[in-house]
């Protein structure tokens, strides 16, 4: 049995895609994406959270560039152990990190439109997950099919910017849904976007656990040559107490 | 970016076709009425990129962010949405312009301000010791009680960001609403430029202009002049000005005299200017006319060169420079009296460049203005270069807000001189 500390739980269709950290040497970690049989996503009832330590038996896994972290499993088993957010972020700082865009997936990133999201060519990226301590963040709320959709803009330590990253972090998505719901019930509340770019942004920027994990999509049927960037995990994780009363 | 005159239907359709084409394989040519998401030509991520692309091409902020659920996601509907948004915006701007000109007689106002100082305070005696200067040279000779220095974590960008975010908060303006970022810094000698670096750090919109303005100690006034011109053509009309200097690192060099280095501190200031603020803020101060010039006669009083070995070579003639600064600043005040039509006796505050407090005292005596009308930041912070008159202005504006005297319109004169001798001035009323 191998052991992972779950670091990323992201919304993927009706389920969740997860990544955990595996110790490779004293003080170093690598990301492993445990996959259920015959799917890339775990079902909607996923009983673990970030920091949960889980165990799994590996199964044969076909290579799938750039998702080199993929690891088929025979299911996940709880260890009963858990690490806190500060410890988890410290582990992430010793996994796949990059201060600049070129090193994030070790390939060139492209954009189609000014201010739009970036993508990587599947054949050129050599990994599908990377992280950095962001220096600034702004949120944008968009409406898609009548549903509010959250995007983020992040400043890297290099001074480079990732624009319009879709937020797929499970906890941040839930927090955002709760925020939108509470604001729709209150006629006087500021817009969700203003709230996120106000007090929530302040909370994020003053946290010592400030860290972002960026993942790559697997591409869609009509855009197979593009792996879009996503905000897989945003630390600190949202605190329900931050929601407006 | 397209102007309102260009917004005929064929042009709008062409903008939308280009925005959509950028997100599709090159061989794809969708019909104008095709629902791009329903047919699978675009996924939701692609649709968002199309909206962002249209936003960039048209300057329409938050374009499509409330796209109705049942509205087709087609090129024709995009064009129609641009037309509707543009019509609404044009009407709103016309109303704002009318209100502004009718109520204030001027379009450009100061809407927000903020400053940040280096977080380390060092008193004059310590400066004299550290720089091996004669006792009392800084405290009594220059009139400086203390200097503010950046700590190891602070630089021009950090201080500039703090000042900018305070100014935006004061103005009630979101950073996404800034159309122009204008920066000035003498000590930031890097590429990407200070404007570009601060643009990234603040996460302003990609379509926000980033302008680097020179002028050294007069840089803020020159930035105000450029901002005023730009705002007359800006679609939304918000400019953010930032001046930031960290002298303590740049001047820490054997080629720089201690008596010169001991005058300078580290700090930043920021101002938010708007062409339509008066519709929301009754007490916004309007930006008046400018005076400017360059008096080469005094050009050699202060020179600073970086040679091929990256060494700094300074020439500093303290007394002639102080004399020139006093004479020229007094002349600027005369010109501002003429431009504003009001005598200096009516001025509430003078936000001036302050080489050091003694020079300011000399000026106050020559110009016959009470010293208490000059927020004397150089006494406790030192000469902050381009940020000096801005920080002084910030203190004046904060004092004015606290006074809340609606009986008469306040008046502030701004004046600065810089090596060259570049000089400039303006007024707020």
XYZ file of C-alpha atoms in Angstrom, chain A residues 11 47 56 61 67-68 70 109 113 150 152 222 241 243:
14
model
C -14.704 19.641 -9.338
C -15.510 11.475 2.032
C -4.129 2.796 -1.990
C -1.580 2.895 -15.553
C -0.873 13.869 -16.907
C 2.167 11.952 -15.741
C -2.023 9.668 -13.026
C 2.001 28.614 -22.320
C -7.237 36.317 -26.483
C -15.810 32.089 -10.574
C -9.281 34.230 -10.694
C -13.130 19.589 -30.088
C -16.748 32.663 9.099
C -19.091 34.898 4.743
